[in-house]
């Protein structure tokens, strides 16, 4: 594993993706079908026959209708090898017109469809549960236009996030979104799951930065909201229905994004402190002193860092403390930003809030520091079985669930750790055991969900609901809100052909 | 008028509000009823009787049910004295429970309701057309919580924007929205109309900064989406249905906002240049050089500035040019920001892109410069009759419509000018005549709407559709999108009691 880690050294982000991919391959791929693991019945949808295949092959050509079982496998299993569908038909449209024709046909013939982008989702939303047709957007990868003055960028939904970002670099622009999965995930999937990521704190969420989109409804109707304007108050703001609804209300085919200027300077600080209260004080101060240049504020507790040093032999660049903070700045003037960051560090240290810290503007050192944060997920796999949670919790009580679970589980857990985007109140609680135990599972769930609900937190901060979390939706949404969601689904997709078994309970 | 202008000198924003209010009072208030001016039929709603009044008075007490015709007048006429309803009943709830009870009752008895915040809208969306009950949120003005670490602020929808902002100043926070109407407008109205304003360029739109909201549906059902979390991907993102739907899908009762840190330093530059191409070059450069501190980028053409100097005797602080640019920066370090702005000015002048310019960090000089921009609206009234448009147009062709209209109208117009938030591609095209002329009107409309539509612009950038623009919706939205809007309205409010005659054609 250390060799894998060392080989993949170009950038922290890319190496994290590679490491996780290789860990995945090391894990058993002998995954049971979802339908056999979960107590779930197939919906009353039609079954594919030769007439259907004939229509698709006429529309797309044979090479874009995948029927070979081995080739279908990759589209049936999710990235974290957690769920497995049994689709026998993968369709690869290239245009909105083709998506529209496919959906119209499927709606008429009552055939269920699972839209799929880069298939990097973490909650089983992007793979079929039974034999749904997979509608893959991977060939819809055209970048349509870049307005280098306004920053409005239009592309098809199958563009890979990293590819789009590299293209924008030529215009000194960037995608206002950065994820571990950037090398594989599709922009349409990002929009459909309302992906958050590492720099939401600075660049905001997709509801703010999607200028417009084009989506196809279950009945094939194309909804054109592909505005490239920052201000457009003409009627209901329909595009937001498709942002975060995980492909259950429509298939996103094109996206217009407001892209910010690429920063000329990036700096990183890695700090150590002795209490969660001091983490909060540091965050508060960073918002006032670093303010407009702050691009990331991440928490790593000692237990999280410990798994990285233990399993991957990484070194902590500062002395040991109960809590570590990773701060990143993005700005237009390197000297100004370094001055701000150094004076911030000096002040927080002289106040006794931060006990140790290092600041760097050197890209390779920055990558090393980011690796400490980004390899936690992979390192945790080495402990044994991992329970993973992605909660949002109001910031003042952000860390309490980690302490409560540590106390509640005692010696029965190998590691109980918390890390994440504290700047967005987004906590990744992870609990590892030597091996899976139903008894320990019962001590963890549903308690963690109930606790998060009591704190008015979210049981899924950025990963979404997908297939695996639909039963937990009630912990974060009222009965009235869930009722309204069901009405929306009924209005948009009365036959329920779009991504069935997902999101709604 | 100059005396009025001089008296109201505390800040540019407040004075603009005062000036406009006083101009309004100078104008005739003998306004015809909307129903008599427009060819429109009353919907088949019930008519208020004593039983209904009895219910409302039991619920709210007599002092919060306004029936006095003179007192009702202010709620029946819009801010720009353009439309006038004939409501005989103004209800002033204080709680969500009361709003819910009112709507449940009205829905059962088929009584139409016009929700109203600060009544500062510009498209006749906030006043009744016939005898709709006015549901005023002005007494729902409690600030519920401020999280000084995360910046999450929760308040009732009737809070006045400026009052909320002043309260937040104690925590070094600010509302991420600034409008000319800030002294009167309500945050719930801002959310319902998706207000944009002067600094959207920096702080983003309300779809990005509203963390959560609570709204009451037409049937009285309370939809609780009052999350204070930046990341919450649990099911459909329902709150966005209420943002920008102008009170036709529900009444917003509480709002949670993500509030940024209040800037420690504000600077303003006023620049002159000789072509629209150079305005674009200046904007592009400002995004790269001022980047994270840029908070406003406004265009004023010579014709716009001319009306301000002519009618209000204001002086232009630099030599005369065809185009002027107002740039504002918000930052955490005054020295850094001034350095950035001075070096930006030096570079753009040495490149010959900017021909003259002045920079200031002095609050009174900043207010003077902002007045040049913010008194254009009031000054134009002195020309005679004003045709006002609020378009978004893709930035590269932003100014062309002004030149086209100048050519098209020739001597028949007094002034054809363009100014606005070019950083957001939001143009305020204004055309003045000595007095109203149907012939000239016919040369302007529908041509300006058709042209904007051809450019894939928006016929209402930030003002909304309301009553007055519903017939123009088709110029910015496809038939399929309008169809979907109608389905949403039908789902949310099947009897159509909420803000009838608004938004949808």
CSV table of N, CA and C in Angstrom, one decimal, chain B residues 24-78:
chain,number,residue,atom,x,y,z
B,24,UNK,N,-42.0,60.3,-5.7
B,24,UNK,CA,-43.3,59.6,-5.8
B,24,UNK,C,-44.4,60.5,-5.3
B,25,UNK,N,-44.1,61.1,-4.1
B,25,UNK,CA,-45.2,61.9,-3.5
B,25,UNK,C,-45.5,63.1,-4.4
B,26,UNK,N,-44.5,63.6,-5.1
B,26,UNK,CA,-44.7,64.7,-6.0
B,26,UNK,C,-45.6,64.3,-7.1
B,27,UNK,N,-45.5,63.1,-7.5
B,27,UNK,CA,-46.3,62.6,-8.7
B,27,UNK,C,-47.7,62.5,-8.2
B,28,UNK,N,-48.6,62.5,-9.2
B,28,UNK,CA,-50.0,62.4,-8.9
B,28,UNK,C,-50.3,61.0,-8.3
B,29,UNK,N,-51.1,61.0,-7.2
B,29,UNK,CA,-51.5,59.7,-6.7
B,29,UNK,C,-52.9,59.3,-7.1
B,30,UNK,N,-53.5,60.1,-8.0
B,30,UNK,CA,-54.8,59.8,-8.5
B,30,UNK,C,-54.7,58.7,-9.6
B,31,UNK,N,-54.4,57.5,-9.0
B,31,UNK,CA,-54.1,56.3,-9.9
B,31,UNK,C,-55.4,55.6,-10.2
B,32,UNK,N,-55.6,55.2,-11.4
B,32,UNK,CA,-56.8,54.4,-11.8
B,32,UNK,C,-56.6,53.0,-11.2
B,33,UNK,N,-57.7,52.3,-10.9
B,33,UNK,CA,-57.7,50.9,-10.5
B,33,UNK,C,-57.1,50.0,-11.6
B,34,UNK,N,-56.3,49.1,-11.2
B,34,UNK,CA,-55.7,48.2,-12.2
B,34,UNK,C,-56.7,47.5,-13.0
B,35,UNK,N,-57.8,47.0,-12.4
B,35,UNK,CA,-58.9,46.3,-13.1
B,35,UNK,C,-59.5,47.2,-14.2
B,36,UNK,N,-59.5,48.5,-14.0
B,36,UNK,CA,-60.1,49.3,-15.0
B,36,UNK,C,-59.1,49.7,-16.2
B,37,UNK,N,-57.8,49.6,-15.9
B,37,UNK,CA,-56.8,49.9,-16.9
B,37,UNK,C,-56.4,48.7,-17.8
B,38,UNK,N,-56.5,47.5,-17.1
B,38,UNK,CA,-56.1,46.3,-17.9
B,38,UNK,C,-57.3,45.5,-18.2
B,39,UNK,N,-57.3,44.8,-19.3
B,39,UNK,CA,-58.4,43.9,-19.8
B,39,UNK,C,-58.2,42.6,-19.0
B,40,UNK,N,-58.8,42.5,-17.8
B,40,UNK,CA,-58.7,41.3,-17.0
B,40,UNK,C,-59.9,41.1,-16.2
B,41,UNK,N,-60.3,39.8,-16.1
B,41,UNK,CA,-61.5,39.4,-15.3
B,41,UNK,C,-61.1,38.9,-13.9
B,42,UNK,N,-62.0,39.2,-13.0
B,42,UNK,CA,-61.8,38.7,-11.6
B,42,UNK,C,-62.0,37.2,-11.6
B,43,UNK,N,-61.1,36.5,-10.9
B,43,UNK,CA,-61.3,35.0,-10.8
B,43,UNK,C,-62.5,34.7,-10.0
B,44,UNK,N,-62.9,33.4,-10.1
B,44,UNK,CA,-64.2,33.0,-9.4
B,44,UNK,C,-63.9,32.7,-8.0
B,45,UNK,N,-63.5,33.7,-7.3
B,45,UNK,CA,-63.2,33.6,-5.8
B,45,UNK,C,-64.4,34.0,-5.0
B,46,UNK,N,-64.5,33.6,-3.8
B,46,UNK,CA,-65.5,34.1,-2.9
B,46,UNK,C,-65.3,35.6,-2.5
B,47,UNK,N,-66.4,36.2,-2.0
B,47,UNK,CA,-66.3,37.6,-1.5
B,47,UNK,C,-66.4,37.6,0.0
B,48,UNK,N,-65.7,38.5,0.6
B,48,UNK,CA,-65.6,38.6,2.1
B,48,UNK,C,-67.0,38.9,2.6
B,49,UNK,N,-67.4,38.2,3.7
B,49,UNK,CA,-68.6,38.6,4.4
B,49,UNK,C,-68.3,38.7,5.9
B,50,UNK,N,-69.3,39.0,6.7
B,50,UNK,CA,-69.0,39.2,8.1
B,50,UNK,C,-68.5,37.9,8.8
B,51,UNK,N,-69.0,36.8,8.4
B,51,UNK,CA,-68.4,35.5,9.0
B,51,UNK,C,-66.9,35.4,8.8
B,52,UNK,N,-66.5,35.8,7.6
B,52,UNK,CA,-65.0,35.7,7.4
B,52,UNK,C,-64.3,36.7,8.3
B,53,UNK,N,-64.8,38.0,8.3
B,53,UNK,CA,-64.1,39.0,9.1
B,53,UNK,C,-64.1,38.5,10.6
B,54,UNK,N,-65.3,37.9,11.0
B,54,UNK,CA,-65.4,37.4,12.4
B,54,UNK,C,-64.3,36.4,12.7
B,55,UNK,N,-64.0,35.5,11.7
B,55,UNK,CA,-63.0,34.5,11.9
B,55,UNK,C,-61.6,35.2,12.1
B,56,UNK,N,-61.3,36.1,11.2
B,56,UNK,CA,-60.0,36.8,11.2
B,56,UNK,C,-59.8,37.6,12.5
B,57,UNK,N,-60.9,38.2,12.9
B,57,UNK,CA,-60.8,39.1,14.2
B,57,UNK,C,-60.6,38.2,15.4
B,58,UNK,N,-61.3,37.0,15.4
B,58,UNK,CA,-61.1,36.1,16.5
B,58,UNK,C,-59.7,35.6,16.5
B,59,UNK,N,-59.1,35.3,15.4
B,59,UNK,CA,-57.8,34.8,15.3
B,59,UNK,C,-56.7,35.8,15.6
B,60,UNK,N,-56.8,37.0,15.1
B,60,UNK,CA,-55.7,38.0,15.2
B,60,UNK,C,-56.1,39.1,16.2
B,61,UNK,N,-57.3,39.3,16.6
B,61,UNK,CA,-57.7,40.5,17.3
B,61,UNK,C,-58.1,41.6,16.3
B,62,UNK,N,-58.9,42.5,16.7
B,62,UNK,CA,-59.4,43.5,15.8
B,62,UNK,C,-58.3,44.5,15.2
B,63,UNK,N,-57.3,44.7,16.1
B,63,UNK,CA,-56.2,45.7,15.6
B,63,UNK,C,-55.3,45.1,14.5
B,64,UNK,N,-55.4,43.8,14.3
B,64,UNK,CA,-54.5,43.3,13.2
B,64,UNK,C,-55.4,42.8,12.0
B,65,UNK,N,-56.6,43.3,12.0
B,65,UNK,CA,-57.4,43.1,10.8
B,65,UNK,C,-57.8,44.5,10.4
B,66,UNK,N,-57.2,45.0,9.3
B,66,UNK,CA,-57.4,46.4,8.9
B,66,UNK,C,-58.6,46.5,7.9
B,67,UNK,N,-59.6,47.3,8.2
B,67,UNK,CA,-60.8,47.4,7.3
B,67,UNK,C,-61.0,48.8,6.9
B,68,UNK,N,-60.4,49.8,7.6
B,68,UNK,CA,-60.5,51.2,7.3
B,68,UNK,C,-60.0,51.5,5.9
B,69,UNK,N,-60.9,52.0,5.0
B,69,UNK,CA,-60.5,52.2,3.5
B,69,UNK,C,-59.2,53.0,3.4
B,70,UNK,N,-59.1,54.1,4.2
B,70,UNK,CA,-57.9,54.9,4.1
B,70,UNK,C,-56.6,54.2,4.5
B,71,UNK,N,-56.8,53.4,5.5
B,71,UNK,CA,-55.6,52.7,6.0
B,71,UNK,C,-55.3,51.5,5.0
B,72,UNK,N,-56.3,51.0,4.3
B,72,UNK,CA,-56.1,49.9,3.3
B,72,UNK,C,-55.3,50.5,2.1
B,73,UNK,N,-55.5,51.8,1.8
B,73,UNK,CA,-55.0,52.4,0.6
B,73,UNK,C,-53.5,52.1,0.4
B,74,UNK,N,-52.7,52.2,1.4
B,74,UNK,CA,-51.2,52.0,1.3
B,74,UNK,C,-50.9,50.6,0.9
B,75,UNK,N,-51.7,49.7,1.2
B,75,UNK,CA,-51.5,48.3,0.9
B,75,UNK,C,-52.0,47.9,-0.5
B,76,UNK,N,-52.7,48.8,-1.1
B,76,UNK,CA,-53.4,48.6,-2.4
B,76,UNK,C,-52.6,49.2,-3.5
B,77,UNK,N,-51.7,50.1,-3.2
B,77,UNK,CA,-50.9,50.8,-4.3
B,77,UNK,C,-49.4,50.4,-4.2
B,78,UNK,N,-48.8,50.2,-5.3
B,78,UNK,CA,-47.4,49.8,-5.3
B,78,UNK,C,-46.5,51.0,-5.1
